[in-house]
XYZ file of C-alpha atoms in Angstrom:
351
model
C 149.872 64.540 129.595
C 152.373 61.684 129.305
C 155.007 63.574 131.296
C 155.106 66.499 128.842
C 154.723 70.126 129.862
C 152.042 72.185 128.070
C 153.190 74.607 125.400
C 150.816 77.362 126.546
C 148.861 78.163 129.695
C 146.164 80.871 129.896
C 145.087 82.176 133.300
C 143.734 85.346 134.849
C 146.003 87.927 136.535
C 146.751 85.830 139.590
C 150.261 86.505 140.960
C 150.585 83.274 142.953
C 149.560 81.207 139.947
C 152.097 82.998 137.761
C 154.902 82.191 140.234
C 153.879 78.521 140.458
C 153.647 78.109 136.687
C 157.057 79.704 136.169
C 158.566 77.331 138.754
C 156.891 74.120 137.546
C 156.893 74.816 133.785
C 159.824 77.099 132.982
C 159.592 76.458 129.233
C 155.832 76.983 128.992
C 154.419 80.211 127.560
C 152.185 81.702 130.257
C 149.903 84.550 129.307
C 146.834 86.228 130.733
C 143.277 85.817 129.592
C 142.407 88.627 127.204
C 138.717 88.593 128.134
C 139.273 88.911 131.901
C 141.865 91.618 131.362
C 139.526 93.740 129.241
C 136.694 93.307 131.709
C 138.948 94.544 134.503
C 140.139 97.454 132.345
C 136.545 98.599 131.835
C 136.004 98.465 135.599
C 139.213 100.310 136.479
C 139.222 102.831 133.630
C 135.495 103.294 133.065
C 135.397 107.007 133.995
C 138.428 107.758 131.829
C 136.911 105.936 128.843
C 133.565 107.686 129.343
C 135.067 111.185 129.421
C 137.270 110.563 126.375
C 135.325 109.276 123.343
C 137.609 107.503 120.890
C 140.155 106.428 123.499
C 138.908 102.832 123.554
C 139.111 102.566 119.743
C 142.723 103.788 119.699
C 143.558 101.418 122.560
C 142.190 98.412 120.658
C 143.937 99.564 117.491
C 147.243 99.652 119.318
C 146.749 96.115 120.668
C 145.120 94.255 117.774
C 147.096 95.696 114.850
C 150.616 95.592 116.235
C 152.441 92.636 114.703
C 155.873 93.216 116.215
C 157.066 94.350 119.615
C 158.716 97.401 118.041
C 155.487 98.386 116.311
C 153.570 98.055 119.582
C 156.089 100.213 121.443
C 155.809 102.943 118.825
C 152.010 102.844 118.776
C 151.827 102.857 122.575
C 153.978 105.979 122.735
C 151.725 107.709 120.214
C 148.667 106.533 122.146
C 149.878 108.061 125.433
C 150.883 111.275 123.671
C 147.424 111.607 122.118
C 145.529 110.779 125.331
C 147.078 112.415 128.436
C 144.243 110.964 130.543
C 145.490 107.450 129.747
C 149.063 108.426 130.577
C 147.935 109.748 133.961
C 145.947 106.594 134.788
C 147.916 104.094 136.855
C 146.137 101.036 135.438
C 147.328 101.788 131.904
C 150.836 101.824 133.349
C 150.244 98.409 134.924
C 149.023 97.050 131.593
C 152.159 98.304 129.875
C 154.430 96.722 132.497
C 152.748 93.337 131.930
C 152.483 93.752 128.148
C 154.398 90.544 127.417
C 151.683 88.588 129.249
C 148.699 89.696 127.156
C 149.574 91.697 124.020
C 149.247 89.236 121.066
C 152.365 90.378 119.212
C 154.612 88.993 121.976
C 153.454 85.402 121.515
C 152.081 85.334 117.986
C 154.595 82.634 117.013
C 153.347 80.284 119.769
C 150.863 77.654 118.686
C 147.523 78.316 120.421
C 144.790 77.764 117.820
C 141.871 80.199 118.103
C 142.458 80.887 121.803
C 142.656 84.280 123.493
C 140.813 83.543 126.721
C 140.355 80.737 129.233
C 137.136 79.886 127.437
C 136.914 79.990 123.697
C 133.492 81.633 123.564
C 133.818 84.159 126.405
C 135.166 86.958 124.252
C 132.520 86.580 121.559
C 129.732 86.314 124.118
C 130.936 89.505 125.803
C 130.770 91.360 122.484
C 127.273 90.107 121.695
C 125.942 91.063 125.140
C 126.885 94.676 124.455
C 124.447 94.842 121.536
C 121.752 92.164 121.926
C 119.927 90.282 124.647
C 117.781 87.112 124.650
C 114.581 89.171 124.391
C 115.471 90.817 121.072
C 114.412 89.342 117.735
C 116.490 88.602 114.636
C 114.925 91.624 112.914
C 116.132 93.867 115.735
C 119.614 92.372 115.434
C 119.726 93.070 111.690
C 118.574 96.652 112.247
C 121.404 97.172 114.732
C 123.902 95.494 112.415
C 123.268 97.724 109.401
C 124.614 100.993 110.951
C 127.757 99.145 112.110
C 128.707 97.701 108.718
C 131.230 100.508 108.211
C 133.210 99.161 111.148
C 133.160 95.672 109.638
C 134.515 97.049 106.369
C 137.175 99.071 108.165
C 138.420 96.111 110.206
C 141.208 94.311 108.408
C 142.017 97.136 105.970
C 145.717 96.841 106.798
C 148.118 95.680 104.083
C 149.998 92.505 104.976
C 153.401 91.508 103.694
C 153.590 87.975 102.278
C 156.952 86.502 101.293
C 156.965 83.507 98.966
C 159.440 81.089 97.428
C 157.409 79.223 94.820
C 160.275 76.904 93.845
C 160.612 75.548 97.384
C 156.913 75.950 98.206
C 157.563 78.248 101.179
C 155.145 81.049 102.049
C 155.011 83.320 105.080
C 152.705 86.157 106.150
C 153.450 88.701 108.844
C 150.101 88.006 110.501
C 151.588 84.632 111.606
C 148.254 82.848 111.505
C 149.981 79.626 110.434
C 152.223 79.737 113.499
C 149.382 80.708 115.825
C 146.381 78.704 114.550
C 147.953 76.038 112.362
C 146.078 76.998 109.179
C 146.927 79.279 106.295
C 145.646 82.839 106.359
C 143.536 84.430 103.647
C 146.499 86.582 102.582
C 148.582 83.545 101.559
C 145.557 81.973 99.880
C 145.176 85.161 97.858
C 148.799 84.826 96.778
C 148.048 81.228 95.745
C 145.318 82.531 93.461
C 147.621 85.177 92.012
C 150.447 82.680 91.379
C 148.165 79.901 90.109
C 148.896 77.465 92.938
C 146.127 74.846 92.790
C 147.116 72.650 95.742
C 148.152 73.545 99.275
C 151.661 72.232 100.026
C 151.692 69.294 102.439
C 153.847 71.159 104.952
C 150.919 73.512 105.603
C 148.432 70.714 106.358
C 149.068 69.722 109.952
C 148.425 66.184 111.112
C 146.324 67.433 114.026
C 143.607 68.544 111.569
C 143.465 65.142 109.828
C 141.425 62.048 110.644
C 144.579 60.113 111.533
C 145.674 62.624 114.180
C 144.661 60.231 116.977
C 146.932 57.214 117.328
C 145.171 53.922 116.679
C 142.653 55.428 114.287
C 141.284 52.832 111.873
C 139.938 54.087 108.602
C 136.486 52.749 107.655
C 136.615 49.752 105.328
C 133.156 50.324 103.895
C 133.038 52.506 100.785
C 132.443 56.111 101.693
C 129.314 57.491 100.132
C 129.620 60.746 98.307
C 128.188 63.750 100.083
C 124.805 64.595 98.587
C 123.272 67.969 99.275
C 119.668 67.758 100.546
C 116.968 69.027 98.157
C 116.138 71.973 100.428
C 119.797 73.053 100.491
C 120.015 72.738 96.710
C 116.979 74.984 96.352
C 118.454 77.559 98.721
C 121.735 77.515 96.787
C 119.938 78.018 93.464
C 117.899 80.821 95.018
C 121.034 82.602 96.260
C 122.771 82.269 92.884
C 119.736 83.593 91.040
C 119.505 86.530 93.410
C 123.112 87.485 92.680
C 122.563 87.148 88.932
C 119.337 89.159 88.967
C 120.975 91.864 91.076
C 123.756 92.300 88.522
C 121.220 92.289 85.688
C 119.021 94.854 87.454
C 121.995 97.139 87.962
C 122.685 97.090 84.212
C 119.072 97.226 83.017
C 117.959 100.068 85.279
C 120.103 102.602 83.454
C 117.639 103.147 80.599
C 113.971 102.481 79.859
C 114.846 100.447 76.768
C 117.059 98.006 78.657
C 114.406 97.729 81.402
C 111.774 96.859 78.778
C 114.032 94.137 77.330
C 114.483 92.552 80.760
C 110.753 92.693 81.522
C 109.916 91.105 78.166
C 112.315 88.234 78.682
C 111.188 87.766 82.294
C 107.575 87.343 81.147
C 108.647 84.805 78.520
C 110.755 82.959 81.110
C 107.844 82.929 83.581
C 105.525 81.411 80.923
C 108.064 78.734 79.981
C 108.702 77.852 83.620
C 104.940 77.587 84.229
C 104.592 75.099 81.330
C 107.575 73.154 82.661
C 106.034 72.874 86.117
C 102.683 71.735 84.680
C 104.307 69.005 82.580
C 106.313 67.853 85.585
C 103.145 67.603 87.682
C 101.433 65.543 84.954
C 104.356 63.114 84.798
C 104.318 62.747 88.561
C 100.567 62.077 88.532
C 100.931 59.380 85.850
C 103.826 57.692 87.623
C 101.966 57.676 90.945
C 98.653 56.274 89.502
C 97.920 52.548 90.227
C 98.638 50.168 87.335
C 95.645 48.469 85.539
C 97.594 46.212 83.159
C 97.510 42.418 83.398
C 100.143 40.770 85.543
C 103.204 39.369 83.830
C 102.825 35.858 85.326
C 99.840 33.509 84.420
C 97.091 32.957 86.967
C 94.771 29.881 87.194
C 91.190 30.226 88.491
C 90.662 28.541 91.801
C 87.842 26.065 92.469
C 84.897 27.282 94.444
C 85.169 26.390 98.089
C 82.936 23.518 99.147
C 80.722 23.720 102.213
C 78.212 21.364 103.846
C 76.275 23.926 105.775
C 74.664 25.840 102.917
C 72.415 24.768 100.053
C 71.495 21.175 99.133
C 73.612 18.288 97.898
C 73.786 17.081 94.261
C 71.658 14.018 95.078
C 68.773 16.162 96.147
C 68.827 18.085 92.837
C 67.615 14.902 90.909
C 64.898 13.712 93.350
C 61.281 14.811 93.553
C 59.674 16.093 96.637
C 57.676 12.825 97.122
C 60.834 10.732 96.903
C 62.611 12.951 99.346
C 59.721 12.917 101.808
C 57.388 9.805 101.205
C 53.895 9.814 102.744
C 53.663 7.802 105.946
C 51.208 4.842 105.723
C 48.385 4.492 108.294
C 47.682 1.112 109.945
C 44.086 -0.133 110.153
C 42.891 -0.344 113.731
C 40.517 -3.287 113.026
C 42.611 -5.793 111.087
C 46.076 -4.255 111.420
C 46.696 -3.919 107.657
C 48.631 -1.005 106.057
C 46.712 -1.265 102.757
C 43.668 0.512 104.056
C 42.363 2.306 107.084
C 39.590 1.486 109.527
C 36.990 3.410 107.492
C 37.356 1.141 104.446
C 38.120 -2.082 106.294
C 36.000 -5.085 105.063
C 35.937 -6.592 108.494
C 33.853 -3.695 109.693
C 31.183 -4.370 107.053
C 30.585 -7.939 108.212
């Protein structure tokens, strides 16, 4: 770490480790893992939580939606007054004594991007395991999600205070997401939209999120190609946009029979036009993919027929008769030895 102490350290509730970290890194913010702490709370306070429905929800509300120490103290007092069982439980007292080690409002100004546990995914995995398991299908997950949508809508319904100085380009939200995670929160971005701010000020774009965050980084010299969306992704995007448009149109047209008839009429006309468009596109593709039968652009000379000596007869043989090609062999006379006649017609025999 180049001789530098870490800004933040997350551990479980180990007393010896806490003493060692405080001795070795006095200026480091040491806090406990939220995931391990909640797991231990369920183990220690399980019977209390089971006998008091709604206690866990109020407990999480007190922790997650307290943005100042004073607000947490006030909510904690109301929480104990509402739930005497929690006030009588010793573990809730231990949690309150160590509140500065795990309640987010006490270190929300410390930079620890997207971290609440020793492992970034432990908390999310623990939530998923409460509702799904590897043997359940996506359809089962969606069916379980639908009844819980009201909780998703309820979460984040708090009003946040955003202070802005547009002349100096300074913006701050009480959720402190910029201090904690290093990126602007949605509340400030909403203010940007309201004020007409088109560009994020440079002070809110940290170097650690840029390509040049690592020392010695060399930018590519080759021209960067523009990002092109794959055809399948383009089709999915068009499908999603059409679904949104048709949903709005259906909401308006379903009010009366007349408006429904107008939509149906135009949908039939649109379907016919789209069918003709697809047919013409297929014809163009078929023509462009067919092999070309036109003459080549460059001239071609006919080649001479290959010559061979193993087939047919030579040109000399074409002009000769069969007798000239194969002359009759003369017979020698056995009496006088002449080739003009044979022994049957020899005159010497007649003497």
